[in-house]
GROMACS .gro file of C-alpha atoms in nm:
model
  460
    1MET     CA    1   9.388   4.696   4.354
    2ASN     CA    2   9.485   4.622   3.968
    3ALA     CA    3   9.891   4.460   3.913
    4LEU     CA    4  10.020   4.388   3.564
    5VAL     CA    5  10.266   4.073   3.528
    6ILE     CA    6  10.469   4.143   3.215
    7ASP     CA    7  10.686   3.876   3.123
    8ASP     CA    8  10.748   3.642   2.796
    9GLU     CA    9  10.812   3.375   3.013
   10VAL     CA   10  10.417   3.215   3.100
   11LEU     CA   11  10.574   2.999   3.392
   12VAL     CA   12  10.702   3.339   3.569
   13ARG     CA   13  10.373   3.525   3.493
   14ARG     CA   14  10.156   3.259   3.647
   15PHE     CA   15  10.376   3.211   3.962
   16VAL     CA   16  10.375   3.632   3.989
   17GLY     CA   17  10.036   3.627   3.902
   18ALA     CA   18   9.899   3.369   4.139
   19VAL     CA   19  10.088   3.515   4.477
   20LEU     CA   20   9.949   3.863   4.402
   21ARG     CA   21   9.593   3.698   4.386
   22GLU     CA   22   9.677   3.556   4.703
   23GLU     CA   23   9.750   3.810   4.825
   24GLY     CA   24   9.439   3.979   4.691
   25TRP     CA   25   9.516   4.199   4.390
   26SER     CA   26   9.384   4.169   4.021
   27VAL     CA   27   9.582   4.093   3.834
   28SER     CA   28   9.672   4.093   3.402
   29GLU     CA   29   9.939   3.931   3.212
   30ALA     CA   30  10.095   4.042   2.917
   31ALA     CA   31  10.383   3.893   2.713
   32SER     CA   32  10.582   4.175   2.581
   33ALA     CA   33  10.645   4.542   2.640
   34GLU     CA   34  10.441   4.585   2.337
   35GLU     CA   35  10.102   4.417   2.493
   36ALA     CA   36  10.115   4.555   2.804
   37PHE     CA   37  10.112   4.910   2.656
   38ASP     CA   38   9.834   4.845   2.469
   39MET     CA   39   9.675   4.794   2.818
   40LEU     CA   40   9.854   5.120   2.970
   41HIS     CA   41   9.537   5.318   3.031
   42ASP     CA   42   9.340   5.006   3.079
   43LYS     CA   43   9.305   4.990   3.396
   44ASP     CA   44   9.421   5.218   3.739
   45TRP     CA   45   9.750   5.060   3.762
   46THR     CA   46   9.934   5.015   4.135
   47VAL     CA   47  10.180   4.789   4.030
   48VAL     CA   48  10.342   4.676   3.743
   49PHE     CA   49  10.618   4.386   3.792
   50CYS     CA   50  10.793   4.337   3.431
   51ASP     CA   51  11.098   4.126   3.304
   52VAL     CA   52  11.329   4.371   3.191
   53VAL     CA   53  11.472   4.092   2.902
   54LEU     CA   54  11.179   4.083   2.686
   55GLY     CA   55  11.127   3.997   2.326
   56GLY     CA   56  11.076   4.349   2.232
   57ALA     CA   57  11.099   4.651   2.365
   58ASP     CA   58  11.271   4.593   2.724
   59GLY     CA   59  11.182   4.683   3.128
   60PHE     CA   60  11.348   4.984   3.093
   61THR     CA   61  11.181   5.100   2.796
   62VAL     CA   62  10.827   4.971   3.020
   63LEU     CA   63  10.908   5.135   3.345
   64ARG     CA   64  10.982   5.488   3.121
   65ARG     CA   65  10.679   5.480   2.910
   66PHE     CA   66  10.437   5.383   3.289
   67LYS     CA   67  10.629   5.669   3.455
   68GLU     CA   68  10.567   5.939   3.236
   69GLU     CA   69  10.238   5.849   3.199
   70LEU     CA   70  10.129   5.687   3.511
   71PRO     CA   71  10.349   5.837   3.731
   72GLU     CA   72  10.251   5.702   4.028
   73THR     CA   73  10.240   5.351   3.927
   74LYS     CA   74  10.434   5.112   4.118
   75VAL     CA   75  10.702   4.969   3.900
   76VAL     CA   76  10.860   4.678   3.999
   77LEU     CA   77  11.200   4.525   3.748
   78MET     CA   78  11.227   4.166   3.724
   79THR     CA   79  11.547   3.977   3.612
   80GLY     CA   80  11.719   3.662   3.592
   81HIS     CA   81  12.072   3.818   3.439
   82GLY     CA   82  12.085   4.108   3.782
   83SER     CA   83  12.380   4.308   3.771
   84ALA     CA   84  12.458   4.634   4.058
   85ALA     CA   85  12.479   4.875   3.803
   86GLY     CA   86  12.052   4.743   3.664
   87ALA     CA   87  12.009   4.758   4.029
   88LEU     CA   88  12.119   5.128   4.002
   89ASP     CA   89  11.990   5.209   3.721
   90ALA     CA   90  11.663   5.048   3.790
   91THR     CA   91  11.635   5.268   4.132
   92ALA     CA   92  11.741   5.607   4.008
   93TYR     CA   93  11.543   5.581   3.721
   94GLY     CA   94  11.229   5.534   3.872
   95ALA     CA   95  11.192   5.127   3.967
   96TYR     CA   96  11.019   5.086   4.300
   97ASP     CA   97  11.270   4.760   4.370
   98TYR     CA   98  11.467   4.544   4.168
   99LEU     CA   99  11.411   4.181   4.179
  100LEU     CA  100  11.630   3.871   4.133
  101LYS     CA  101  11.492   3.548   3.962
  102PRO     CA  102  11.445   3.340   4.120
  103PHE     CA  103  11.301   3.482   4.373
  104GLY     CA  104  11.037   3.343   4.606
  105ILE     CA  105  10.715   3.390   4.749
  106GLU     CA  106  10.744   3.584   5.125
  107ALA     CA  107  10.960   3.760   4.923
  108LEU     CA  108  10.683   3.853   4.644
  109GLN     CA  109  10.469   3.874   4.938
  110SER     CA  110  10.654   4.115   5.134
  111LEU     CA  111  10.750   4.319   4.841
  112SER     CA  112  10.308   4.324   4.746
  113ARG     CA  113  10.234   4.400   5.096
  114SER     CA  114  10.468   4.748   5.128
  115ILE     CA  115  10.379   4.810   4.770
  116ARG     CA  116   9.997   4.842   4.894
  117GLU     CA  117  10.096   4.979   5.238
  118ARG     CA  118  10.278   5.311   5.028
  119ALA     CA  119   9.999   5.276   4.730
  120LEU     CA  120   9.722   5.600   4.886
  121GLN     CA  121  10.056   5.801   4.920
  122ILE     CA  122  10.223   6.056   4.731
  123ASP     CA  123  10.493   5.947   4.450
  124ARG     CA  124  10.840   6.075   4.542
  125TYR     CA  125  10.945   6.110   4.211
  126SER     CA  126  10.810   6.447   4.107
  127PRO     CA  127  10.716   6.542   3.757
  128ASP     CA  128  11.073   6.733   3.707
  129SER     CA  129  11.288   6.431   3.840
  130PRO     CA  130  11.499   6.258   3.689
  131ASN     CA  131  11.325   5.973   3.562
  132GLU     CA  132  11.213   6.224   3.311
  133ARG     CA  133  11.445   6.124   3.152
  134VAL     CA  134  11.542   5.845   2.863
  135ALA     CA  135  11.568   5.550   3.167
  136THR     CA  136  11.863   5.361   2.930
  137HIS     CA  137  12.108   5.102   3.119
  138GLN     CA  138  12.426   5.270   3.211
  139SER     CA  139  12.734   5.084   3.314
  140ASP     CA  140  13.002   5.162   3.512
  141ILE     CA  141  13.340   4.927   3.502
  142THR     CA  142  13.386   4.935   3.839
  143LEU     CA  143  13.023   4.860   3.967
  144ILE     CA  144  12.964   4.562   3.758
  145GLY     CA  145  12.918   4.226   3.968
  146ARG     CA  146  12.597   4.047   4.084
  147SER     CA  147  12.632   3.959   4.440
  148GLY     CA  148  12.324   4.053   4.669
  149ALA     CA  149  12.514   4.205   4.923
  150PHE     CA  150  12.673   4.478   4.638
  151ILE     CA  151  12.330   4.532   4.502
  152GLU     CA  152  12.120   4.604   4.781
  153VAL     CA  153  12.377   4.870   4.836
  154MET     CA  154  12.348   5.012   4.460
  155LYS     CA  155  11.960   4.998   4.561
  156GLN     CA  156  11.998   5.282   4.795
  157VAL     CA  157  12.215   5.445   4.592
  158GLY     CA  158  11.948   5.430   4.282
  159ARG     CA  159  11.657   5.574   4.539
  160MET     CA  160  11.846   5.859   4.678
  161ALA     CA  161  12.026   5.961   4.357
  162ALA     CA  162  11.694   6.153   4.235
  163THR     CA  163  11.700   6.370   4.608
  164ASN     CA  164  11.913   6.622   4.677
  165LEU     CA  165  12.003   6.539   5.036
  166PRO     CA  166  12.365   6.524   5.113
  167VAL     CA  167  12.496   6.134   5.084
  168LEU     CA  168  12.815   5.974   5.338
  169LEU     CA  169  12.989   5.708   5.214
  170THR     CA  170  13.157   5.518   5.463
  171GLY     CA  171  13.406   5.154   5.352
  172GLU     CA  172  13.749   5.071   5.339
  173SER     CA  173  14.006   5.203   5.073
  174GLY     CA  174  13.957   5.114   4.714
  175THR     CA  175  13.585   4.986   4.790
  176GLY     CA  176  13.485   5.270   4.512
  177LYS     CA  177  13.333   5.583   4.687
  178GLU     CA  178  13.467   5.774   4.450
  179VAL     CA  179  13.314   5.582   4.131
  180VAL     CA  180  12.925   5.528   4.345
  181ALA     CA  181  12.942   5.914   4.420
  182HIS     CA  182  13.049   5.981   4.057
  183ALA     CA  183  12.740   5.798   3.949
  184VAL     CA  184  12.452   5.900   4.194
  185HIS     CA  185  12.540   6.242   4.067
  186ARG     CA  186  12.507   6.188   3.677
  187ARG     CA  187  12.156   5.982   3.783
  188SER     CA  188  12.045   6.274   3.935
  189SER     CA  189  11.902   6.617   3.799
  190ARG     CA  190  12.272   6.756   3.848
  191ALA     CA  191  12.430   6.547   3.578
  192SER     CA  192  12.437   6.856   3.276
  193GLN     CA  193  12.629   7.044   3.633
  194PRO     CA  194  12.995   6.992   3.717
  195PHE     CA  195  13.107   6.732   3.947
  196VAL     CA  196  13.403   6.854   4.183
  197THR     CA  197  13.633   6.611   4.391
  198VAL     CA  198  13.831   6.768   4.680
  199ASN     CA  199  14.085   6.542   4.814
  200CYS     CA  200  14.080   6.655   5.180
  201GLY     CA  201  14.368   6.448   5.302
  202ALA     CA  202  14.581   6.587   5.019
  203ILE     CA  203  14.556   6.938   5.060
  204PRO     CA  204  14.764   7.091   5.368
  205ALA     CA  205  14.541   7.188   5.636
  206ASP     CA  206  14.601   7.577   5.572
  207LEU     CA  207  14.512   7.582   5.228
  208ILE     CA  208  14.184   7.376   5.214
  209GLU     CA  209  13.933   7.706   5.310
  210SER     CA  210  14.133   7.879   5.023
  211GLU     CA  211  14.108   7.551   4.789
  212LEU     CA  212  13.761   7.528   4.844
  213PHE     CA  213  13.597   7.830   4.909
  214GLY     CA  214  13.855   8.089   4.720
  215HIS     CA  215  14.037   8.407   4.825
  216MET     CA  216  14.113   8.732   4.744
  217LYS     CA  217  14.407   8.928   4.657
  218GLY     CA  218  14.668   8.982   4.949
  219SER     CA  219  14.452   8.813   5.168
  220PHE     CA  220  14.805   8.642   5.254
  221THR     CA  221  15.147   8.589   5.103
  222GLY     CA  222  15.117   8.445   4.722
  223ALA     CA  223  14.752   8.529   4.640
  224ASP     CA  224  14.839   8.771   4.340
  225ARG     CA  225  14.499   8.787   4.232
  226ASP     CA  226  14.174   8.669   4.325
  227ARG     CA  227  14.076   8.333   4.252
  228ARG     CA  228  13.728   8.141   4.233
  229GLY     CA  229  13.724   7.805   4.513
  230LEU     CA  230  13.609   7.477   4.384
  231TRP     CA  231  13.291   7.528   4.563
  232GLU     CA  232  13.188   7.806   4.350
  233GLU     CA  233  13.316   7.619   3.999
  234ALA     CA  234  13.077   7.366   4.093
  235ASP     CA  235  12.786   7.556   4.131
  236GLY     CA  236  12.479   7.359   4.063
  237GLY     CA  237  12.647   7.060   4.022
  238THR     CA  238  12.754   6.826   4.289
  239VAL     CA  239  13.084   6.825   4.506
  240PHE     CA  240  13.250   6.498   4.623
  241LEU     CA  241  13.442   6.535   4.977
  242ASP     CA  242  13.654   6.272   4.997
  243GLU     CA  243  13.850   6.184   5.334
  244ILE     CA  244  13.667   6.472   5.499
  245THR     CA  245  13.776   6.342   5.823
  246GLU     CA  246  14.073   6.442   5.752
  247THR     CA  247  13.966   6.817   5.801
  248THR     CA  248  14.051   7.001   6.068
  249LEU     CA  249  13.731   7.085   6.328
  250ALA     CA  250  13.820   7.460   6.235
  251PHE     CA  251  13.747   7.436   5.883
  252GLN     CA  252  13.463   7.189   5.971
  253VAL     CA  253  13.304   7.489   6.143
  254LYS     CA  254  13.317   7.656   5.829
  255LEU     CA  255  13.226   7.358   5.596
  256LEU     CA  256  12.899   7.307   5.808
  257ARG     CA  257  12.792   7.700   5.748
  258ALA     CA  258  12.837   7.638   5.351
  259LEU     CA  259  12.569   7.323   5.424
  260GLN     CA  260  12.360   7.510   5.649
  261LYS     CA  261  12.370   7.846   5.500
  262GLY     CA  262  12.407   7.795   5.106
  263GLU     CA  263  12.669   8.052   5.119
  264ILE     CA  264  13.035   8.104   5.141
  265ARG     CA  265  13.268   8.350   5.206
  266ARG     CA  266  13.653   8.372   5.017
  267VAL     CA  267  13.931   8.437   5.192
  268GLY     CA  268  13.961   8.820   5.280
  269SER     CA  269  13.584   8.893   5.173
  270ASN     CA  270  13.358   9.041   5.443
  271LEU     CA  271  13.079   8.914   5.149
  272THR     CA  272  12.946   8.638   5.158
  273GLN     CA  273  12.777   8.462   4.795
  274ARG     CA  274  12.490   8.190   4.808
  275VAL     CA  275  12.620   7.872   4.593
  276ASP     CA  276  12.386   7.559   4.572
  277VAL     CA  277  12.610   7.230   4.524
  278ARG     CA  278  12.492   6.911   4.632
  279VAL     CA  279  12.730   6.711   4.891
  280ILE     CA  280  12.876   6.401   4.925
  281ALA     CA  281  13.106   6.278   5.154
  282ALA     CA  282  13.338   6.027   5.190
  283SER     CA  283  13.560   5.842   5.443
  284ASN     CA  284  13.762   5.507   5.542
  285ARG     CA  285  13.712   5.553   5.867
  286ASP     CA  286  13.431   5.472   6.111
  287VAL     CA  287  13.320   5.875   6.151
  288GLU     CA  288  13.131   5.816   6.475
  289ALA     CA  289  13.446   5.695   6.631
  290GLU     CA  290  13.596   5.969   6.489
  291VAL     CA  291  13.284   6.212   6.648
  292LYS     CA  292  13.314   6.049   7.008
  293ALA     CA  293  13.716   6.097   7.003
  294GLY     CA  294  13.714   6.486   6.936
  295ARG     CA  295  13.844   6.456   6.617
  296PHE     CA  296  13.508   6.510   6.399
  297ARG     CA  297  13.231   6.795   6.474
  298GLN     CA  298  12.885   6.592   6.584
  299ASP     CA  299  12.693   6.910   6.426
  300LEU     CA  300  12.883   6.857   6.067
  301PHE     CA  301  12.851   6.494   6.144
  302TYR     CA  302  12.462   6.504   6.172
  303ARG     CA  303  12.476   6.739   5.880
  304LEU     CA  304  12.634   6.531   5.704
  305ASN     CA  305  12.456   6.183   5.789
  306VAL     CA  306  12.125   6.251   5.640
  307VAL     CA  307  12.189   5.956   5.415
  308THR     CA  308  12.456   5.717   5.501
  309ILE     CA  309  12.587   5.475   5.217
  310VAL     CA  310  12.837   5.163   5.332
  311LEU     CA  311  13.025   5.009   5.059
  312PRO     CA  312  13.095   4.623   5.142
  313PRO     CA  313  13.460   4.532   5.076
  314LEU     CA  314  13.546   4.320   4.765
  315ARG     CA  315  13.604   4.030   5.053
  316ASP     CA  316  13.212   4.021   5.095
  317ARG     CA  317  13.142   4.051   4.775
  318ARG     CA  318  13.370   3.695   4.621
  319GLU     CA  319  13.121   3.703   4.341
  320ASP     CA  320  13.210   3.981   4.166
  321ILE     CA  321  13.588   3.928   4.148
  322LEU     CA  322  13.662   3.755   3.796
  323PRO     CA  323  13.377   3.886   3.655
  324LEU     CA  324  13.612   4.269   3.818
  325ALA     CA  325  13.905   4.061   3.719
  326LYS     CA  326  13.791   4.003   3.307
  327ARG     CA  327  13.725   4.325   3.290
  328PHE     CA  328  13.984   4.493   3.393
  329VAL     CA  329  14.181   4.279   3.147
  330GLU     CA  330  13.971   4.417   2.886
  331GLU     CA  331  14.112   4.773   2.935
  332VAL     CA  332  14.499   4.677   2.901
  333TYR     CA  333  14.382   4.529   2.555
  334ALA     CA  334  14.603   4.729   2.403
  335VAL     CA  335  14.894   4.557   2.555
  336ASN     CA  336  14.781   4.171   2.548
  337PRO     CA  337  14.440   4.125   2.300
  338LYS     CA  338  14.452   3.777   2.405
  339VAL     CA  339  14.485   3.763   2.769
  340ARG     CA  340  14.322   3.442   2.897
  341PHE     CA  341  14.314   3.286   3.281
  342ALA     CA  342  14.420   2.961   3.418
  343PRO     CA  343  14.178   2.800   3.627
  344ASP     CA  344  14.399   2.798   3.885
  345ALA     CA  345  14.501   3.166   3.917
  346LEU     CA  346  14.149   3.217   3.850
  347GLU     CA  347  14.048   2.999   4.207
  348GLN     CA  348  14.380   3.190   4.411
  349LEU     CA  349  14.208   3.533   4.246
  350GLU     CA  350  13.914   3.451   4.429
  351ARG     CA  351  14.096   3.292   4.760
  352TYR     CA  352  14.255   3.602   4.816
  353PRO     CA  353  14.090   3.807   5.060
  354TRP     CA  354  14.222   4.129   4.857
  355PRO     CA  355  14.248   4.400   5.161
  356GLY     CA  356  14.297   4.713   4.873
  357ASN     CA  357  13.993   4.592   4.759
  358ILE     CA  358  13.879   4.669   4.394
  359ARG     CA  359  14.249   4.873   4.396
  360GLU     CA  360  14.419   4.609   4.498
  361LEU     CA  361  14.221   4.404   4.223
  362GLU     CA  362  14.291   4.610   3.915
  363ASN     CA  363  14.640   4.705   3.971
  364ALA     CA  364  14.709   4.274   4.016
  365ILE     CA  365  14.492   4.191   3.668
  366VAL     CA  366  14.692   4.531   3.478
  367ARG     CA  367  15.000   4.402   3.612
  368ALA     CA  368  14.972   4.020   3.525
  369ALA     CA  369  14.798   4.138   3.175
  370ALA     CA  370  15.082   4.345   3.116
  371LEU     CA  371  15.361   4.019   3.246
  372CYS     CA  372  15.101   3.716   3.103
  373ASP     CA  373  15.206   3.544   2.747
  374GLY     CA  374  14.884   3.515   2.680
  375THR     CA  375  14.742   3.296   2.950
  376ILE     CA  376  14.797   3.468   3.310
  377ARG     CA  377  14.909   3.154   3.562
  378VAL     CA  378  14.925   3.196   3.956
  379SER     CA  379  15.279   3.296   3.884
  380ASP     CA  380  15.164   3.611   3.731
  381LEU     CA  381  15.015   3.800   4.033
  382PRO     CA  382  15.219   3.949   4.290
  383ASP     CA  383  15.371   3.763   4.533
  384ARG     CA  384  15.117   3.819   4.802
  385VAL     CA  385  14.820   3.724   4.609
  386GLN     CA  386  15.047   3.384   4.486
  387ASN     CA  387  15.194   3.307   4.831
  388TYR     CA  388  14.811   3.322   5.000
  389LYS     CA  389  14.646   3.034   5.188
  390SER     CA  390  14.386   3.040   5.341
  391THR     CA  391  14.341   2.904   5.660
  392SER     CA  392  13.962   2.829   5.521
  393SER     CA  393  13.844   2.638   5.223
  394SER     CA  394  13.630   2.918   5.030
  395PRO     CA  395  13.257   2.879   5.003
  396SER     CA  396  13.324   2.927   4.613
  397THR     CA  397  13.521   2.649   4.588
  398PRO     CA  398  13.441   2.397   4.744
  399LEU     CA  399  13.648   2.141   4.572
  400ALA     CA  400  13.935   2.311   4.744
  401ALA     CA  401  13.879   2.145   5.036
  402ASP     CA  402  14.025   1.915   5.247
  403LYS     CA  403  14.085   1.608   5.144
  404LYS     CA  404  13.969   1.449   5.488
  405GLN     CA  405  13.651   1.611   5.430
  406GLU     CA  406  13.345   1.403   5.443
  407TRP     CA  407  13.146   1.439   5.120
  408LEU     CA  408  12.743   1.399   5.052
  409PRO     CA  409  12.621   1.173   4.750
  410LEU     CA  410  12.492   1.383   4.528
  411ALA     CA  411  12.147   1.224   4.527
  412GLU     CA  412  12.188   1.313   4.898
  413VAL     CA  413  12.237   1.672   4.837
  414GLU     CA  414  11.960   1.697   4.615
  415ALA     CA  415  11.750   1.544   4.847
  416ARG     CA  416  11.810   1.769   5.100
  417TYR     CA  417  11.778   2.080   4.914
  418VAL     CA  418  11.429   2.034   4.738
  419ALA     CA  419  11.343   1.961   5.099
  420GLN     CA  420  11.469   2.289   5.222
  421VAL     CA  421  11.292   2.454   4.906
  422LEU     CA  422  10.944   2.270   5.084
  423GLU     CA  423  11.021   2.382   5.398
  424TYR     CA  424  11.049   2.748   5.281
  425THR     CA  425  10.697   2.686   5.043
  426ARG     CA  426  10.544   2.553   5.351
  427GLY     CA  427  10.527   2.221   5.177
  428ASN     CA  428  10.378   2.347   4.884
  429LYS     CA  429  10.452   2.098   4.640
  430GLN     CA  430  10.367   2.337   4.296
  431ALA     CA  431  10.541   2.659   4.439
  432ALA     CA  432  10.885   2.482   4.581
  433ALA     CA  433  10.858   2.319   4.160
  434ARG     CA  434  10.851   2.700   4.031
  435LEU     CA  435  11.131   2.790   4.244
  436LEU     CA  436  11.342   2.472   4.138
  437GLN     CA  437  11.223   2.557   3.800
  438VAL     CA  438  11.113   2.152   3.714
  439ASP     CA  439  10.783   2.031   3.667
  440ARG     CA  440  10.575   1.912   4.015
  441LYS     CA  441  10.659   1.511   3.919
  442THR     CA  442  11.055   1.561   3.927
  443VAL     CA  443  10.984   1.715   4.323
  444GLU     CA  444  10.817   1.412   4.336
  445ARG     CA  445  11.020   1.128   4.202
  446ILE     CA  446  11.311   1.342   4.414
  447LEU     CA  447  11.116   1.276   4.728
  448LYS     CA  448  11.029   0.907   4.691
  449ARG     CA  449  11.395   0.817   4.604
  450HIS     CA  450  11.485   1.036   4.935
  451GLN     CA  451  11.240   0.822   5.074
  452ARG     CA  452  11.360   0.511   4.969
  453ARG     CA  453  11.719   0.552   5.084
  454ALA     CA  454  11.592   0.644   5.397
  455VAL     CA  455  11.431   0.321   5.410
  456ALA     CA  456  11.678   0.106   5.242
  457SER     CA  457  11.993   0.280   5.570
  458GLU     CA  458  11.751   0.193   5.873
  459ALA     CA  459  11.710  -0.219   5.728
  460ARG     CA  460  12.061  -0.238   5.697
   0.00000   0.00000   0.00000
């Protein structure tokens, strides 16, 4: 099977190529997108590994070109500047995977074997899929993030955006479920059609059927005219049912019929009508627990649960707190155009657990930006944030640990890290050097230095 590796860094090309060759692939290399385009029809490419940032055309341009001309070729985008939005766009537009540099040998081997196993299967991206649209990178403000947990979730989101399956989004309040639902819609074949949000928890139980499915004149007190429901308004597009677990069992029966049959009936009418919508539902509760408690219909749960995506809380993606905070400051530039963060404020933002997640962070930053004198300090943050004291040291702020903590010498830390990488590469020093982005001699010098220190320590 033929593989093409596209990267303007020769060491990366050689590393990926060497691993693939060991796995039995016939590998060709290209230093630019333009060079790769010249090779487009030279071979029957099974897979293309392409860097996102290239000197000329970028990886998304390569992705689009290959999906248009060789739709069965798997494309893997590689990047040293990965983001959640990038992972979402990559998989939504047809990329097989989105690899963050530096990646290890085992990860590359596992991916190549997965591609080999699927090589003879029919590609799930049909010619009329949304991947035929121009694959340009989009950015959603609350999809900002580089944490591994969030990027993995965005890969899932991107992969199922091109389908027409119902989706169930779960996660704590404030984790961005509505933003993710809208991102799914924007990257689907329904992107040009309506996206309708229904907050199920905000609509009285006796009105939700009318609100969603419409009603006929005279069907109840106050119904002075025929009215289309939100379901009809979304015809051809997407309905986002937020807080779906707040609905009654009686309404859930009617919702299930709409999902199963693709038909609705207005309140007070005997006629059914077909409406084509994709449903994305969300809840901050454990939906399975609600089913067991008898508050949510099991058959409706199974109908919605075709694809379930769990959004991680902000405390599990602390690397994303500062990029989000800085972006929220940009949103209030009209209030204070030159806002900066004091170092201790940044540390406190990372330390605080954010039970309200992204929504709480946004409110805190907007408030601080409006009140500060140009620099956001700890005193500008809400009281609950500035007074919070962690019971354990934050992994992202090791210097804030207890002063009694025993610290290892830098040389010892360096040696242990190199040893871990060597264990990962099974003793292959050249592979370890590639992952560490140094030459092999540097790895050997570090190991010899560590051995001398160990001998000297034993002699003492």
